[in-house]
Coordinates of N, CA, C and O in Angstrom, one line a residue:
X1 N -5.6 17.6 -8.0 CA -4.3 17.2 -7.4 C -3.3 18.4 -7.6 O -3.2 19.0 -8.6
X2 N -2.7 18.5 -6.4 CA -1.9 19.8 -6.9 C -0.4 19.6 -6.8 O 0.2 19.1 -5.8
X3 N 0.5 20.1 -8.1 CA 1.6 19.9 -8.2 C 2.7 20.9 -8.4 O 2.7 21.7 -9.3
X4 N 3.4 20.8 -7.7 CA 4.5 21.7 -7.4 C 5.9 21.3 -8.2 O 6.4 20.3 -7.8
X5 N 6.5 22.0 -9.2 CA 7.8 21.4 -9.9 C 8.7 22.6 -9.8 O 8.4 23.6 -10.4
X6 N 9.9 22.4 -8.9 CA 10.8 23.2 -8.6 C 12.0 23.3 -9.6 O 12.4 22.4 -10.3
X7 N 12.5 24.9 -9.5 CA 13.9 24.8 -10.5 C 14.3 25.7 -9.8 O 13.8 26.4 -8.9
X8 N 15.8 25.8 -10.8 CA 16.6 26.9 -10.3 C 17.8 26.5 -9.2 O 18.4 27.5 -8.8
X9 N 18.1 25.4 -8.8 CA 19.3 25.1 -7.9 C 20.3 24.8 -8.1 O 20.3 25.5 -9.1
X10 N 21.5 24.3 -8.2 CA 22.8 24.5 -8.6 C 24.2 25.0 -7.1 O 24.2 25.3 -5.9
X11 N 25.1 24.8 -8.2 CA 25.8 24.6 -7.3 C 26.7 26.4 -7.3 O 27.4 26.4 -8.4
X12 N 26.8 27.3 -6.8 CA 27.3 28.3 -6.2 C 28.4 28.6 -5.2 O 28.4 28.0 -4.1
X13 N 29.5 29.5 -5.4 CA 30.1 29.8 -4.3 C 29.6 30.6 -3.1 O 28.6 31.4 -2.9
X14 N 30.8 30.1 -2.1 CA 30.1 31.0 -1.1 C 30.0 32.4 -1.3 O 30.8 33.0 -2.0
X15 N 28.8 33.3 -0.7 CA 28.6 34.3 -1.1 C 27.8 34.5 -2.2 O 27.1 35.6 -2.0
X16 N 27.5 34.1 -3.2 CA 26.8 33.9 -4.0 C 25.5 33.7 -3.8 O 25.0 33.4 -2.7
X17 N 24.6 33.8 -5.3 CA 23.2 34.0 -4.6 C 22.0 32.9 -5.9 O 22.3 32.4 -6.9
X18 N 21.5 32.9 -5.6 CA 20.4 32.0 -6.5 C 18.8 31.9 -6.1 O 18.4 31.9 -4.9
X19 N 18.3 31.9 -6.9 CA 17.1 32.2 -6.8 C 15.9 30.8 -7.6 O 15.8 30.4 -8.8
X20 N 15.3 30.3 -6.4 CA 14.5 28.8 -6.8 C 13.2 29.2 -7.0 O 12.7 30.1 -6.4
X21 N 12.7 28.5 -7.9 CA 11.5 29.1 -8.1 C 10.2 27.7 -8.0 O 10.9 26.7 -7.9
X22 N 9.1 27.5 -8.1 CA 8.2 26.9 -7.8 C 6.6 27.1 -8.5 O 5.6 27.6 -8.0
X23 N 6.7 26.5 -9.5 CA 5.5 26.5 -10.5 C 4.6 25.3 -9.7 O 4.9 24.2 -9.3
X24 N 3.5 26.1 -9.8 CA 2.2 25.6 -9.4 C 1.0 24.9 -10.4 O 0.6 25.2 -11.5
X25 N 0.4 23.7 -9.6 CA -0.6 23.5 -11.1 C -1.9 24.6 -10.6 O -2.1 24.5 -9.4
X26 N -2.3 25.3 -11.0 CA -3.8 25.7 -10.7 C -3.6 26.8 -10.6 O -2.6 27.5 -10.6
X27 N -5.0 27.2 -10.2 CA -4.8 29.1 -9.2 C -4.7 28.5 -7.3 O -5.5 28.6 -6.3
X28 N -3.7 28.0 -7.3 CA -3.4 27.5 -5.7 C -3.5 28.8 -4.7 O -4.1 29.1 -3.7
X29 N -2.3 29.3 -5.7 CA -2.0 30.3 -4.3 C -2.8 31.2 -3.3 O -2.5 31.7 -2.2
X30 N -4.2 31.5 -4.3 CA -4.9 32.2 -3.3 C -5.5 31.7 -2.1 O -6.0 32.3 -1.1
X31 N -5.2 29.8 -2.2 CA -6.2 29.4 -1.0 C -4.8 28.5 -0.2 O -5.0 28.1 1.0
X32 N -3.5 28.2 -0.8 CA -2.8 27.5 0.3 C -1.6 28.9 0.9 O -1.7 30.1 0.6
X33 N -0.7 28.2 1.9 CA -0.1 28.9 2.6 C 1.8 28.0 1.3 O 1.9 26.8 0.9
X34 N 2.8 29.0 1.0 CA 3.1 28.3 0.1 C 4.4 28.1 1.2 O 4.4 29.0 2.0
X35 N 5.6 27.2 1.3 CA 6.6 27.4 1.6 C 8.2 27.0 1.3 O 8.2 26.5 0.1
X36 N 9.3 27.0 1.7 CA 10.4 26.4 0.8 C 10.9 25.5 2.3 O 10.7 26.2 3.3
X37 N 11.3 24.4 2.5 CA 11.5 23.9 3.5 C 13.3 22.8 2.9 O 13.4 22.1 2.0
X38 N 14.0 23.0 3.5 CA 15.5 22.0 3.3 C 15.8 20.7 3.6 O 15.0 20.2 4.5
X39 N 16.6 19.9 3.3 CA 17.0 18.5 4.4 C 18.6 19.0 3.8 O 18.6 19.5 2.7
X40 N 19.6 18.8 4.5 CA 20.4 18.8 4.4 C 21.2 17.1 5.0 O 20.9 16.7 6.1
X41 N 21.9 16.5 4.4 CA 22.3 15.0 4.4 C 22.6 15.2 6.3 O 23.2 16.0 7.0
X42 N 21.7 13.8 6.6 CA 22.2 13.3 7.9 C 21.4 14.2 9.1 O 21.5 14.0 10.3
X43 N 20.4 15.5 8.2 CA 19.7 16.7 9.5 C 18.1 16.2 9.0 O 17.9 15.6 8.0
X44 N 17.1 16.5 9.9 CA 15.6 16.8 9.1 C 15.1 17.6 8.3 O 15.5 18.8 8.4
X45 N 14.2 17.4 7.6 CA 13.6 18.7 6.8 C 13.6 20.1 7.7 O 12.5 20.1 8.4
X46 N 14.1 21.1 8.0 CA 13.2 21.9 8.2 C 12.3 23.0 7.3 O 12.2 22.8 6.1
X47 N 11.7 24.3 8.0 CA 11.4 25.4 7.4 C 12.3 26.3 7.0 O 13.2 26.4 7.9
X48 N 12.6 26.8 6.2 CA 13.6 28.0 5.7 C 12.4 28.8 5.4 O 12.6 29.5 6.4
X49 N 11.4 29.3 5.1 CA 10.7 30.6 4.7 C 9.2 29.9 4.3 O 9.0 28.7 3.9
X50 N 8.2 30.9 4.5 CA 7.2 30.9 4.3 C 6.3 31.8 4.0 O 6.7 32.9 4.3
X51 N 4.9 31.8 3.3 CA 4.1 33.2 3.1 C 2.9 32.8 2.9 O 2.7 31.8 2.2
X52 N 2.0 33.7 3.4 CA 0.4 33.4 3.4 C -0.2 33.6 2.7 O 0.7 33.8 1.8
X53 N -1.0 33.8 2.2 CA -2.5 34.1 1.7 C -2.5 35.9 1.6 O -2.8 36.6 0.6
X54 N -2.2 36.3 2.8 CA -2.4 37.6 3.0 C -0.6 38.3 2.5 O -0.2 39.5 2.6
X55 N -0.2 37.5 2.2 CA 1.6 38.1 1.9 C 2.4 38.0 3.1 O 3.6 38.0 2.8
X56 N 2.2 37.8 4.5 CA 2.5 37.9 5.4 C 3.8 36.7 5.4 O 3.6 35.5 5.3
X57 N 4.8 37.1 5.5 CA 5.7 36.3 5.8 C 7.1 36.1 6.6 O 7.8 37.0 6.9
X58 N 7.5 34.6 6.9 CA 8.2 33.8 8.1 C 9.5 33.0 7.8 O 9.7 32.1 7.0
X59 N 10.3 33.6 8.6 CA 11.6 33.6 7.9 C 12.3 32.3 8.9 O 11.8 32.4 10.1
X60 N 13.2 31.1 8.7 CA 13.9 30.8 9.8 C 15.1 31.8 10.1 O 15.5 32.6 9.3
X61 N 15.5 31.6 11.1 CA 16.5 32.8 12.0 C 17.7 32.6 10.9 O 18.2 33.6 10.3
X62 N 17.9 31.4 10.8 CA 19.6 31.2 9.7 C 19.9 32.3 8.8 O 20.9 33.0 8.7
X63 N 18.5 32.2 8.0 CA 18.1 32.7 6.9 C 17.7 34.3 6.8 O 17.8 34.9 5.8
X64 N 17.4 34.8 7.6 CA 16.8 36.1 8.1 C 17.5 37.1 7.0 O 18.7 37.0 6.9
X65 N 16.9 38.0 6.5 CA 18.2 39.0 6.2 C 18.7 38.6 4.4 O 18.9 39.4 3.4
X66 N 18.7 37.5 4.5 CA 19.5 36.8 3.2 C 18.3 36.7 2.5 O 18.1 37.4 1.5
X67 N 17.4 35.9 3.0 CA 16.6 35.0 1.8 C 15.2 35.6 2.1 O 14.5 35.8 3.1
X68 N 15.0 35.8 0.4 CA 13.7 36.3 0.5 C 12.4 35.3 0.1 O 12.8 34.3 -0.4
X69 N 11.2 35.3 0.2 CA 10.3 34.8 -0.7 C 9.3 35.6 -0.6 O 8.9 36.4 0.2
X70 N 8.8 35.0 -2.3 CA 7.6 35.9 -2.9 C 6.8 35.2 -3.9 O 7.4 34.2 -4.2
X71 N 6.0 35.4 -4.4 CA 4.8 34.6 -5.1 C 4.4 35.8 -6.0 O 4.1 36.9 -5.6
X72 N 4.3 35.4 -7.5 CA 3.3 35.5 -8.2 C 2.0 35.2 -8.6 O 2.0 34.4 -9.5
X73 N 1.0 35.6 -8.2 CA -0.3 34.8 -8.7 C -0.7 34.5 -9.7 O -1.5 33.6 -9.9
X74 N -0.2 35.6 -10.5 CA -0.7 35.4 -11.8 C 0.4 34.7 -12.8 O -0.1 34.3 -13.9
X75 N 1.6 34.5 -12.6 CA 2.3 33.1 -13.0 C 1.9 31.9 -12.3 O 2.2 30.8 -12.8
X76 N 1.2 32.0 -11.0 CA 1.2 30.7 -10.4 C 2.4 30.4 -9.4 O 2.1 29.6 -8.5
X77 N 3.5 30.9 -9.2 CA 4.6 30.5 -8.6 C 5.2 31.5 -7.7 O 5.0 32.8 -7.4
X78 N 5.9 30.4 -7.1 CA 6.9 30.8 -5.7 C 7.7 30.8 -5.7 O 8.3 29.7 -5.9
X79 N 8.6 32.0 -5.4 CA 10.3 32.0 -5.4 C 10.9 32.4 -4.0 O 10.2 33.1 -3.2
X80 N 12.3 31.9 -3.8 CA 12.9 32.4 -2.9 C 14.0 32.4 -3.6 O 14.5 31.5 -4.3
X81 N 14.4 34.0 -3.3 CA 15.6 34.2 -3.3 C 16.8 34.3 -2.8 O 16.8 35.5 -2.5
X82 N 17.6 34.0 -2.7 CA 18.8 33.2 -1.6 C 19.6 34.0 -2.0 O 19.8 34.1 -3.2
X83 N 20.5 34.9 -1.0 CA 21.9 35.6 -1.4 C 22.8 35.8 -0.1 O 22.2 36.1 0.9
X84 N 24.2 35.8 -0.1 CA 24.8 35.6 0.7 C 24.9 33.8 1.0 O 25.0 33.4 2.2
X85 N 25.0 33.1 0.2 CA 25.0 32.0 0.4 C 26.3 31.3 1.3 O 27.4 31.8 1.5
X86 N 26.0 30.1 1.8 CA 27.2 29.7 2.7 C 27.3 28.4 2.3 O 26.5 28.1 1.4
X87 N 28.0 27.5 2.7 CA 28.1 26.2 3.0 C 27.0 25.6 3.8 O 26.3 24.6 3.4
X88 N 26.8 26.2 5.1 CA 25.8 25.4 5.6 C 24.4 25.4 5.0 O 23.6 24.7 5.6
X89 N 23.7 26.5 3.8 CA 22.9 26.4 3.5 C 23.0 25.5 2.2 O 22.2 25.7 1.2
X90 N 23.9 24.6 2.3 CA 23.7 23.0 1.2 C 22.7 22.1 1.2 O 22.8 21.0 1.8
X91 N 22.0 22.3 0.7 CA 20.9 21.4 0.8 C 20.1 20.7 -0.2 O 20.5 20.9 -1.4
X92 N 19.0 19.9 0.0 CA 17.7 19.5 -1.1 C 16.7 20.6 -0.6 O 16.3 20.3 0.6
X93 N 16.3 21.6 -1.1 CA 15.4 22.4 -1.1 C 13.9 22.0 -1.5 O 13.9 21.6 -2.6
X94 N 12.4 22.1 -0.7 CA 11.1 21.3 -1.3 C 10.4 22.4 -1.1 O 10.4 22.9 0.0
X95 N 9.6 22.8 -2.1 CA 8.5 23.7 -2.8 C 7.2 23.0 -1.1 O 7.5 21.9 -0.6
X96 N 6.4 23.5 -0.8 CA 5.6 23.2 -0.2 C 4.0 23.8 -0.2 O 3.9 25.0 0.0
X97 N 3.0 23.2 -0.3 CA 1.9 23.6 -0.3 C 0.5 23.5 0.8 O -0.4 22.7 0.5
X98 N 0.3 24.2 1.6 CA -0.5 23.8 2.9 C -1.6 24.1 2.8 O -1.7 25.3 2.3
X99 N -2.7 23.8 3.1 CA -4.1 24.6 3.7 C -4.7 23.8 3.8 O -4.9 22.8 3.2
X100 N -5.4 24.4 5.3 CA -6.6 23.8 6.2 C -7.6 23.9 6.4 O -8.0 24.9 7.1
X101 N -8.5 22.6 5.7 CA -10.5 22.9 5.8 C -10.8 21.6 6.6 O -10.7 20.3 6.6
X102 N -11.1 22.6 7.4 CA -12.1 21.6 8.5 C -11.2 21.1 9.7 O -11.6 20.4 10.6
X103 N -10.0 21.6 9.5 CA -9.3 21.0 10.9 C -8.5 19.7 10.0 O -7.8 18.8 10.5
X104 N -8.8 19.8 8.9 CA -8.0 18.8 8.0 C -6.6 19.2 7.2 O -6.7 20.0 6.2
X105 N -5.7 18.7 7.4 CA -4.3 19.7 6.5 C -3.9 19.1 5.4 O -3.4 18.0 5.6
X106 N -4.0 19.5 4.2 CA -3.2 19.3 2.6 C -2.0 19.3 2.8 O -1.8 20.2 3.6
X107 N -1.1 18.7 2.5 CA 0.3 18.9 2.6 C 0.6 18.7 1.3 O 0.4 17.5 1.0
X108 N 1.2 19.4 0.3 CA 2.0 19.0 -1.1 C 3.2 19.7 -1.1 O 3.5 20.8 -0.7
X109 N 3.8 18.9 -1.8 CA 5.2 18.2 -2.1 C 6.4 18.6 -3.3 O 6.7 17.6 -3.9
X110 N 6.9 19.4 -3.6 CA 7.8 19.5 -4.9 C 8.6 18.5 -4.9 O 8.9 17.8 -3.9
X111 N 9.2 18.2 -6.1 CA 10.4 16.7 -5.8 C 11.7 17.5 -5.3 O 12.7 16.9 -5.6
X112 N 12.0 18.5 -4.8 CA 13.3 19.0 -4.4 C 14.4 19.5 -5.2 O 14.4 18.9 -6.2
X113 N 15.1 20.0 -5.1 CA 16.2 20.8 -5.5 C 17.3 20.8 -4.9 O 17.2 21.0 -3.6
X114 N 18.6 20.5 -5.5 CA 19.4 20.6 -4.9 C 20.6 21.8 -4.9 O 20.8 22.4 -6.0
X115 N 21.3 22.3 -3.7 CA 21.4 23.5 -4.0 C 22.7 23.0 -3.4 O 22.6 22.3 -2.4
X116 N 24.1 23.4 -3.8 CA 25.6 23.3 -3.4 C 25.9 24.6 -3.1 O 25.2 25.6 -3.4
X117 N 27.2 24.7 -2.4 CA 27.5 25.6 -1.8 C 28.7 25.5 -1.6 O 28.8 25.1 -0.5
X118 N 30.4 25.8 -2.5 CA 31.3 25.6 -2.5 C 32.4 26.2 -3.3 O 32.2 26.3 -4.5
X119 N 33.5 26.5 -2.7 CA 34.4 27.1 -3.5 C 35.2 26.1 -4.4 O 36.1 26.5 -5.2

């Protein structure tokens, strides 16, 4: 079972920057795709950032420029780092874990983070 426990969110002014991080149970990362995805009150989850297997990584447009992610393997974990922060990047922030055998998809879960955004 693989479990993902997120930290590092808080509340920030605008402009400001913070960095969430994502401990992994296992050696995951070499076989899932890892990502950070948001819900913000009243919108859907989306994607904010993502990275593969190969390092290769996917940014949403909002975010471009600002926010980075990166993985350690040999801690196990995933961080993004968030700078230039705004208001509209207020959110519950979720650790995400993907990969596909057989045409079959894993999806795991972090319990979320909440991240403010205010002067």
């Amino acid at each position: 079972q693989v479990q993902l426990v997120e930290s590092g969110g808080g509340l920030v002014q605008p402009g400001g920057s913070l960095r969430l991080s994502c401990a992994t149970s296992g050696n995951i990362l070499s076989f899932y795709m890892m990502g950070w995805y948001r819900q913000a009150p009243g919108k859907e989850r989306e994607l904010v950032a993502r990275i593969t297997i190969s390092d290769s990584t996917d940014y949403a447009e909002s975010v471009a420029g600002r926010f980075t992610i990166s993985r350690d393997n040999a801690k196990n974990t995933v961080f993004l780092q968030m700078n230039s922060l705004q208001p509209a990047d207020a959110a519950v922030y979720y650790c995400n874990a993907q990969r596909v055998v057989l045409k079959t998809t894993f999806n795991y879960w972090g319990q979320g983070n909440q991240v403010a955004v205010s002067s």
